[in-house]
PDB file of C-alpha atoms in Angstrom:
ATOM      1  CA  MET A   1      71.749 166.013  50.350  1.00 37.00           C
ATOM      2  CA  ALA A   2      73.305 162.558  50.116  1.00 43.00           C
ATOM      3  CA  ALA A   3      74.201 160.817  53.367  1.00 40.00           C
ATOM      4  CA  THR A   4      77.882 160.406  54.112  1.00 40.00           C
ATOM      5  CA  PRO A   5      78.847 156.713  54.331  1.00 43.00           C
ATOM      6  CA  VAL A   6      80.073 155.592  57.730  1.00 44.00           C
ATOM      7  CA  PRO A   7      83.535 153.979  57.522  1.00 47.00           C
ATOM      8  CA  VAL A   8      83.462 150.237  58.171  1.00 48.00           C
ATOM      9  CA  GLU A   9      85.954 150.417  61.036  1.00 51.00           C
ATOM     10  CA  ARG A  10      83.993 153.177  62.752  1.00 45.00           C
ATOM     11  CA  HIS A  11      80.792 151.166  62.271  1.00 53.00           C
ATOM     12  CA  ARG A  12      82.432 148.153  63.942  1.00 54.00           C
ATOM     13  CA  GLN A  13      83.602 150.260  66.866  1.00 56.00           C
ATOM     14  CA  HIS A  14      80.098 151.605  67.238  1.00 80.00           C
ATOM     15  CA  LEU A  15      78.594 148.111  67.267  1.00 85.00           C
ATOM     16  CA  SER A  16      81.012 147.053  69.971  1.00 83.00           C
ATOM     17  CA  THR A  17      79.065 149.291  72.348  1.00 87.00           C
ATOM     18  CA  PHE A  18      75.770 147.555  71.547  1.00 92.00           C
ATOM     19  CA  SER A  19      74.300 145.031  73.963  1.00 93.00           C
ATOM     20  CA  ASP A  20      73.714 141.459  72.827  1.00 93.00           C
ATOM     21  CA  ALA A  21      69.990 142.183  72.721  1.00 93.00           C
ATOM     22  CA  GLU A  22      70.671 144.983  70.235  1.00 94.00           C
ATOM     23  CA  LEU A  23      73.095 142.955  68.133  1.00 95.00           C
ATOM     24  CA  VAL A  24      70.921 139.857  67.741  1.00 95.00           C
ATOM     25  CA  PRO A  25      68.234 141.458  65.508  1.00 94.00           C
ATOM     26  CA  LEU A  26      70.989 142.816  63.246  1.00 94.00           C
ATOM     27  CA  ALA A  27      72.687 139.416  63.128  1.00 95.00           C
ATOM     28  CA  LYS A  28      69.360 137.791  62.243  1.00 94.00           C
ATOM     29  CA  MET A  29      69.233 140.074  59.192  1.00 93.00           C
ATOM     30  CA  GLY A  30      72.694 138.868  58.196  1.00 92.00           C
ATOM     31  CA  GLU A  31      74.547 142.038  59.186  1.00 93.00           C
ATOM     32  CA  GLU A  32      78.154 140.810  59.160  1.00 93.00           C
ATOM     33  CA  PRO A  33      79.537 143.577  61.439  1.00 94.00           C
ATOM     34  CA  ALA A  34      76.974 142.552  64.070  1.00 94.00           C
ATOM     35  CA  ILE A  35      77.909 138.885  63.683  1.00 94.00           C
ATOM     36  CA  ARG A  36      81.569 139.795  64.019  1.00 94.00           C
ATOM     37  CA  ALA A  37      80.875 141.863  67.145  1.00 94.00           C
ATOM     38  CA  ILE A  38      79.048 138.946  68.766  1.00 95.00           C
ATOM     39  CA  ILE A  39      81.857 136.545  67.906  1.00 95.00           C
ATOM     40  CA  GLN A  40      84.609 138.763  69.249  1.00 93.00           C
ATOM     41  CA  ARG A  41      82.641 139.427  72.434  1.00 94.00           C
ATOM     42  CA  HIS A  42      82.092 135.754  73.256  1.00 94.00           C
ATOM     43  CA  ASN A  43      85.211 134.103  71.819  1.00 93.00           C
ATOM     44  CA  GLN A  44      87.057 133.991  75.131  1.00 91.00           C
ATOM     45  CA  ARG A  45      84.337 132.209  77.083  1.00 92.00           C
ATOM     46  CA  LEU A  46      83.471 129.757  74.308  1.00 94.00           C
ATOM     47  CA  PHE A  47      87.108 128.885  73.661  1.00 93.00           C
ATOM     48  CA  ARG A  48      87.739 128.299  77.347  1.00 91.00           C
ATOM     49  CA  THR A  49      84.580 126.196  77.581  1.00 91.00           C
ATOM     50  CA  ALA A  50      85.584 123.996  74.641  1.00 92.00           C
ATOM     51  CA  ARG A  51      89.190 123.863  75.891  1.00 90.00           C
ATOM     52  CA  ALA A  52      87.950 122.613  79.256  1.00 88.00           C
ATOM     53  CA  VAL A  53      86.469 119.567  77.547  1.00 88.00           C
ATOM     54  CA  ILE A  54      88.979 119.094  74.732  1.00 88.00           C
ATOM     55  CA  ARG A  55      92.607 119.473  75.788  1.00 83.00           C
ATOM     56  CA  SER A  56      93.710 120.821  72.428  1.00 86.00           C
ATOM     57  CA  ASP A  57      93.855 124.411  71.232  1.00 89.00           C
ATOM     58  CA  TRP A  58      93.254 123.654  67.570  1.00 89.00           C
ATOM     59  CA  GLU A  59      90.399 121.244  68.278  1.00 92.00           C
ATOM     60  CA  ALA A  60      88.804 123.718  70.670  1.00 92.00           C
ATOM     61  CA  GLU A  61      88.929 126.318  67.901  1.00 94.00           C
ATOM     62  CA  GLU A  62      87.219 123.854  65.536  1.00 94.00           C
ATOM     63  CA  ILE A  63      84.488 123.276  68.090  1.00 94.00           C
ATOM     64  CA  VAL A  64      83.928 126.988  68.680  1.00 95.00           C
ATOM     65  CA  GLN A  65      83.750 127.631  64.959  1.00 95.00           C
ATOM     66  CA  ALA A  66      81.237 124.819  64.501  1.00 95.00           C
ATOM     67  CA  ALA A  67      79.210 126.147  67.424  1.00 95.00           C
ATOM     68  CA  TYR A  68      79.102 129.648  65.938  1.00 96.00           C
ATOM     69  CA  VAL A  69      78.010 128.345  62.553  1.00 95.00           C
ATOM     70  CA  LYS A  70      75.259 126.279  64.173  1.00 95.00           C
ATOM     71  CA  ALA A  71      74.181 129.245  66.305  1.00 95.00           C
ATOM     72  CA  PHE A  72      74.041 131.797  63.503  1.00 95.00           C
ATOM     73  CA  THR A  73      72.296 129.477  61.051  1.00 94.00           C
ATOM     74  CA  ASN A  74      69.667 128.831  63.737  1.00 93.00           C
ATOM     75  CA  LEU A  75      69.557 132.339  65.171  1.00 94.00           C
ATOM     76  CA  ALA A  76      65.884 132.666  64.246  1.00 92.00           C
ATOM     77  CA  THR A  77      65.117 130.127  66.982  1.00 91.00           C
ATOM     78  CA  PHE A  78      66.761 132.293  69.648  1.00 92.00           C
ATOM     79  CA  ARG A  79      63.906 133.982  71.514  1.00 86.00           C
ATOM     80  CA  GLY A  80      65.925 135.811  74.127  1.00 83.00           C
ATOM     81  CA  GLU A  81      64.488 133.738  76.987  1.00 83.00           C
ATOM     82  CA  ALA A  82      68.063 133.171  78.148  1.00 84.00           C
ATOM     83  CA  GLU A  83      71.175 135.315  77.785  1.00 91.00           C
ATOM     84  CA  LEU A  84      72.896 134.994  74.411  1.00 94.00           C
ATOM     85  CA  SER A  85      76.084 133.979  76.221  1.00 92.00           C
ATOM     86  CA  THR A  86      74.187 131.149  77.914  1.00 91.00           C
ATOM     87  CA  TRP A  87      72.739 129.964  74.618  1.00 94.00           C
ATOM     88  CA  LEU A  88      76.128 130.050  72.865  1.00 95.00           C
ATOM     89  CA  THR A  89      77.856 128.298  75.761  1.00 93.00           C
ATOM     90  CA  ARG A  90      75.322 125.475  75.727  1.00 91.00           C
ATOM     91  CA  ILE A  91      75.819 124.964  71.995  1.00 94.00           C
ATOM     92  CA  THR A  92      79.597 124.936  72.448  1.00 94.00           C
ATOM     93  CA  LEU A  93      79.408 122.460  75.328  1.00 91.00           C
ATOM     94  CA  ASN A  94      77.155 120.173  73.312  1.00 90.00           C
ATOM     95  CA  GLU A  95      79.595 120.285  70.397  1.00 92.00           C
ATOM     96  CA  ALA A  96      82.560 119.523  72.655  1.00 90.00           C
ATOM     97  CA  LEU A  97      80.866 116.781  74.680  1.00 86.00           C
ATOM     98  CA  GLY A  98      79.520 115.203  71.508  1.00 87.00           C
ATOM     99  CA  ARG A  99      83.031 114.992  70.129  1.00 87.00           C
ATOM    100  CA  VAL A 100      84.292 113.393  73.343  1.00 81.00           C
ATOM    101  CA  ARG A 101      81.478 110.826  73.346  1.00 80.00           C
ATOM    102  CA  SER A 102      82.275 109.893  69.778  1.00 77.00           C
ATOM    103  CA  ARG A 103      85.872 109.112  70.687  1.00 72.00           C
ATOM    104  CA  LYS A 104      85.992 107.452  74.057  1.00 59.00           C
ATOM    105  CA  ASN A 105      84.449 107.239  77.484  1.00 50.00           C
ATOM    106  CA  THR A 106      85.645 109.596  80.195  1.00 43.00           C
ATOM    107  CA  THR A 107      87.591 108.366  83.196  1.00 44.00           C
ATOM    108  CA  GLY A 108      85.406 106.592  85.718  1.00 44.00           C
ATOM    109  CA  LEU A 109      84.650 108.689  88.776  1.00 43.00           C
ATOM    110  CA  GLU A 110      85.195 105.694  91.038  1.00 39.00           C
ATOM    111  CA  GLU A 111      88.821 105.502  89.922  1.00 40.00           C
ATOM    112  CA  ILE A 112      89.226 109.266  90.350  1.00 39.00           C
ATOM    113  CA  ASP A 113      87.785 109.095  93.871  1.00 42.00           C
ATOM    114  CA  MET A 114      90.442 106.551  94.809  1.00 37.00           C
ATOM    115  CA  GLN A 115      93.139 108.934  93.586  1.00 40.00           C
ATOM    116  CA  THR A 116      91.870 111.983  95.481  1.00 39.00           C
ATOM    117  CA  THR A 117      91.373 110.617  98.993  1.00 40.00           C
ATOM    118  CA  SER A 118      94.812 111.644 100.214  1.00 39.00           C
ATOM    119  CA  PRO A 119      94.681 114.395 102.846  1.00 40.00           C
ATOM    120  CA  GLY A 120      95.420 117.939 101.739  1.00 38.00           C
ATOM    121  CA  GLY A 121      95.482 121.431 103.176  1.00 36.00           C
ATOM    122  CA  GLU A 122      93.710 124.534 102.042  1.00 36.00           C
ATOM    123  CA  VAL A 123      93.088 125.249  98.400  1.00 37.00           C
ATOM    124  CA  LEU A 124      95.877 127.253  96.811  1.00 34.00           C
ATOM    125  CA  GLN A 125      94.632 130.734  95.937  1.00 39.00           C
ATOM    126  CA  PHE A 126      95.861 132.774  92.988  1.00 38.00           C
ATOM    127  CA  PRO A 127      95.904 136.571  92.621  1.00 40.00           C
ATOM    128  CA  SER A 128      93.515 137.974  90.039  1.00 39.00           C
ATOM    129  CA  SER A 129      95.725 140.733  88.632  1.00 42.00           C
ATOM    130  CA  LEU A 130      98.180 140.305  85.790  1.00 41.00           C
ATOM    131  CA  SER A 131      99.143 143.939  85.181  1.00 44.00           C
ATOM    132  CA  ALA A 132     102.790 143.753  84.143  1.00 46.00           C
ATOM    133  CA  THR A 133     105.252 146.259  85.532  1.00 52.00           C
ATOM    134  CA  ASP A 134     108.326 145.195  83.549  1.00 56.00           C
ATOM    135  CA  PRO A 135     109.364 142.578  80.929  1.00 63.00           C
ATOM    136  CA  GLU A 136     110.915 140.295  83.536  1.00 55.00           C
ATOM    137  CA  THR A 137     107.742 140.264  85.610  1.00 59.00           C
ATOM    138  CA  GLU A 138     105.619 139.675  82.509  1.00 65.00           C
ATOM    139  CA  LEU A 139     107.836 136.748  81.466  1.00 57.00           C
ATOM    140  CA  SER A 140     107.589 135.219  84.920  1.00 58.00           C
ATOM    141  CA  ARG A 141     103.811 135.492  84.923  1.00 66.00           C
ATOM    142  CA  SER A 142     103.574 134.135  81.391  1.00 74.00           C
ATOM    143  CA  GLN A 143     105.564 131.080  82.480  1.00 69.00           C
ATOM    144  CA  ALA A 144     103.292 130.699  85.500  1.00 68.00           C
ATOM    145  CA  ARG A 145     100.223 130.893  83.265  1.00 77.00           C
ATOM    146  CA  HIS A 146     101.524 128.117  81.028  1.00 77.00           C
ATOM    147  CA  PHE A 147     102.328 126.043  84.101  1.00 75.00           C
ATOM    148  CA  LEU A 148      98.764 126.512  85.326  1.00 80.00           C
ATOM    149  CA  GLU A 149      97.338 125.597  81.931  1.00 83.00           C
ATOM    150  CA  HIS A 150      99.241 122.317  81.986  1.00 82.00           C
ATOM    151  CA  ALA A 151      97.992 121.641  85.503  1.00 83.00           C
ATOM    152  CA  VAL A 152      94.409 122.257  84.370  1.00 88.00           C
ATOM    153  CA  ASP A 153      94.923 119.956  81.373  1.00 88.00           C
ATOM    154  CA  ASP A 154      96.027 117.180  83.737  1.00 86.00           C
ATOM    155  CA  LEU A 155      92.713 117.219  85.593  1.00 90.00           C
ATOM    156  CA  PRO A 156      90.267 114.392  84.744  1.00 89.00           C
ATOM    157  CA  ASP A 157      87.666 115.440  82.185  1.00 87.00           C
ATOM    158  CA  ASP A 158      84.679 115.796  84.528  1.00 88.00           C
ATOM    159  CA  PHE A 159      86.659 117.757  87.100  1.00 93.00           C
ATOM    160  CA  ARG A 160      88.373 119.972  84.513  1.00 91.00           C
ATOM    161  CA  ALA A 161      85.065 121.141  83.029  1.00 91.00           C
ATOM    162  CA  VAL A 162      83.726 122.158  86.438  1.00 93.00           C
ATOM    163  CA  PHE A 163      87.004 123.801  87.423  1.00 92.00           C
ATOM    164  CA  VAL A 164      87.222 125.946  84.282  1.00 90.00           C
ATOM    165  CA  LEU A 165      83.590 127.052  84.355  1.00 91.00           C
ATOM    166  CA  ARG A 166      83.716 127.898  88.079  1.00 91.00           C
ATOM    167  CA  ASP A 167      87.235 129.158  88.784  1.00 88.00           C
ATOM    168  CA  VAL A 168      88.348 130.376  85.350  1.00 85.00           C
ATOM    169  CA  GLU A 169      85.076 131.703  83.936  1.00 87.00           C
ATOM    170  CA  GLY A 170      83.649 132.670  87.312  1.00 86.00           C
ATOM    171  CA  MET A 171      80.257 131.019  86.841  1.00 89.00           C
ATOM    172  CA  SER A 172      78.122 130.212  89.849  1.00 91.00           C
ATOM    173  CA  THR A 173      77.671 126.642  91.070  1.00 93.00           C
ATOM    174  CA  ASP A 174      74.102 126.576  89.774  1.00 93.00           C
ATOM    175  CA  GLU A 175      75.151 127.886  86.359  1.00 91.00           C
ATOM    176  CA  THR A 176      77.939 125.332  86.098  1.00 91.00           C
ATOM    177  CA  ALA A 177      75.660 122.474  87.119  1.00 92.00           C
ATOM    178  CA  SER A 178      73.035 123.596  84.616  1.00 89.00           C
ATOM    179  CA  TYR A 179      75.516 123.783  81.733  1.00 88.00           C
ATOM    180  CA  LEU A 180      76.959 120.338  82.494  1.00 89.00           C
ATOM    181  CA  GLY A 181      73.649 118.675  83.306  1.00 89.00           C
ATOM    182  CA  ILE A 182      74.653 117.655  86.827  1.00 92.00           C
ATOM    183  CA  LYS A 183      73.390 118.430  90.329  1.00 94.00           C
ATOM    184  CA  PRO A 184      74.801 121.489  92.147  1.00 94.00           C
ATOM    185  CA  GLU A 185      76.051 119.168  94.909  1.00 95.00           C
ATOM    186  CA  THR A 186      77.968 117.163  92.312  1.00 95.00           C
ATOM    187  CA  ALA A 187      79.476 120.346  90.896  1.00 94.00           C
ATOM    188  CA  LYS A 188      80.609 121.384  94.379  1.00 94.00           C
ATOM    189  CA  THR A 189      82.196 117.996  95.031  1.00 94.00           C
ATOM    190  CA  ARG A 190      84.028 117.930  91.711  1.00 95.00           C
ATOM    191  CA  LEU A 191      85.256 121.490  92.176  1.00 94.00           C
ATOM    192  CA  HIS A 192      86.593 120.677  95.639  1.00 93.00           C
ATOM    193  CA  ARG A 193      88.467 117.647  94.334  1.00 92.00           C
ATOM    194  CA  ALA A 194      89.754 119.537  91.298  1.00 92.00           C
ATOM    195  CA  ARG A 195      91.154 122.261  93.534  1.00 90.00           C
ATOM    196  CA  LYS A 196      92.885 119.691  95.721  1.00 88.00           C
ATOM    197  CA  MET A 197      94.431 118.036  92.660  1.00 88.00           C
ATOM    198  CA  MET A 198      95.587 121.414  91.357  1.00 85.00           C
ATOM    199  CA  ARG A 199      97.099 122.258  94.728  1.00 83.00           C
ATOM    200  CA  GLN A 200      99.071 119.006  94.739  1.00 78.00           C
ATOM    201  CA  SER A 201     100.644 119.821  91.348  1.00 72.00           C
ATOM    202  CA  ILE A 202     101.495 123.508  91.812  1.00 68.00           C
ATOM    203  CA  GLU A 203     104.243 125.010  93.927  1.00 53.00           C
ATOM    204  CA  LYS A 204     103.066 127.585  96.415  1.00 47.00           C
ATOM    205  CA  GLN A 205     105.403 130.314  95.177  1.00 45.00           C
ATOM    206  CA  LEU A 206     103.787 130.477  91.756  1.00 51.00           C
ATOM    207  CA  SER A 207     101.613 133.498  91.085  1.00 49.00           C
ATOM    208  CA  GLY A 208      99.249 134.028  88.191  1.00 51.00           C
ATOM    209  CA  ALA A 209      95.653 134.641  87.328  1.00 51.00           C
ATOM    210  CA  PHE A 210      92.871 132.432  86.061  1.00 58.00           C
ATOM    211  CA  SER A 211      91.557 135.444  84.116  1.00 59.00           C
ATOM    212  CA  ALA A 212      94.529 135.102  81.747  1.00 63.00           C
ATOM    213  CA  LEU A 213      94.358 131.345  81.096  1.00 67.00           C
ATOM    214  CA  PHE A 214      93.890 130.176  77.499  1.00 75.00           C
ATOM    215  CA  PRO A 215      93.852 133.645  75.900  1.00 77.00           C
ATOM    216  CA  PHE A 216      91.844 134.015  72.723  1.00 81.00           C
ATOM    217  CA  ASP A 217      92.093 137.555  71.416  1.00 77.00           C
ATOM    218  CA  GLY A 218      93.832 139.777  68.906  1.00 80.00           C
ATOM    219  CA  ALA A 219      94.431 138.351  65.436  1.00 82.00           C
ATOM    220  CA  ARG A 220      93.338 134.906  66.597  1.00 83.00           C
ATOM    221  CA  CYS A 221      89.973 136.310  67.665  1.00 87.00           C
ATOM    222  CA  ALA A 222      89.524 138.226  64.403  1.00 87.00           C
ATOM    223  CA  ALA A 223      90.452 135.144  62.351  1.00 89.00           C
ATOM    224  CA  MET A 224      87.683 133.174  64.037  1.00 91.00           C
ATOM    225  CA  ALA A 225      85.149 135.810  62.993  1.00 91.00           C
ATOM    226  CA  ASP A 226      86.495 135.706  59.411  1.00 91.00           C
ATOM    227  CA  ARG A 227      86.179 131.913  59.180  1.00 91.00           C
ATOM    228  CA  VAL A 228      82.661 131.865  60.614  1.00 94.00           C
ATOM    229  CA  ILE A 229      81.454 134.567  58.232  1.00 92.00           C
ATOM    230  CA  VAL A 230      82.977 132.771  55.215  1.00 91.00           C
ATOM    231  CA  THR A 231      81.195 129.571  56.239  1.00 92.00           C
ATOM    232  CA  LEU A 232      77.915 131.409  56.751  1.00 92.00           C
ATOM    233  CA  ARG A 233      78.176 132.940  53.294  1.00 90.00           C
ATOM    234  CA  GLN A 234      78.464 129.438  51.835  1.00 88.00           C
ATOM    235  CA  THR A 235      75.527 128.099  53.854  1.00 81.00           C
ATOM    236  CA  PRO A 236      72.204 128.053  51.973  1.00 74.00           C
TER     237      PRO A 236
END
């Protein structure tokens, strides 16, 4: 009796339940649904990581796409000694930092230190929930999110990267320091100063959530997977 083909959409939904460790061997064999599942799972973190270094949505997307292509064409070198998310994040950071280095030097920390010595109070805290109860509330929170994104963009490069990885992505201090190639003490110092600078630029009555900053989902997420797969098909 011939086997009944599994619909593509059902196959994709099934793969979405796989762990990264289960998806990687399939991706190594060129299974496009597995590649797509990996991309859609990690798009948010990689986009935020690139966006923390490059203050441009479209350029961050370019970096993430380049990082995926590099990762999947070199997937045979991935031995699973680190988490796949860690490996992909490192590649994305290298792509983003390489682009920055090719353009210009970052702001000197000495100059930044001079600008952040003014006294300040406690760090402004933001709620973590964005569950909308009505259109008016959703609009208000959407406006707050955009306000926060602009405030993050205004942070100096070195501080912004630490702030996004720690407070937006929720990484530990050691993880953040490892990704950026700095000491944990340096990461702590930069995070403290970034929070103070954010506090100075945000009114206390604003509410929002870091978990919703720089969204990268829906059609935008699917389009990234499409572009990466097309590029991989054209790669020898």
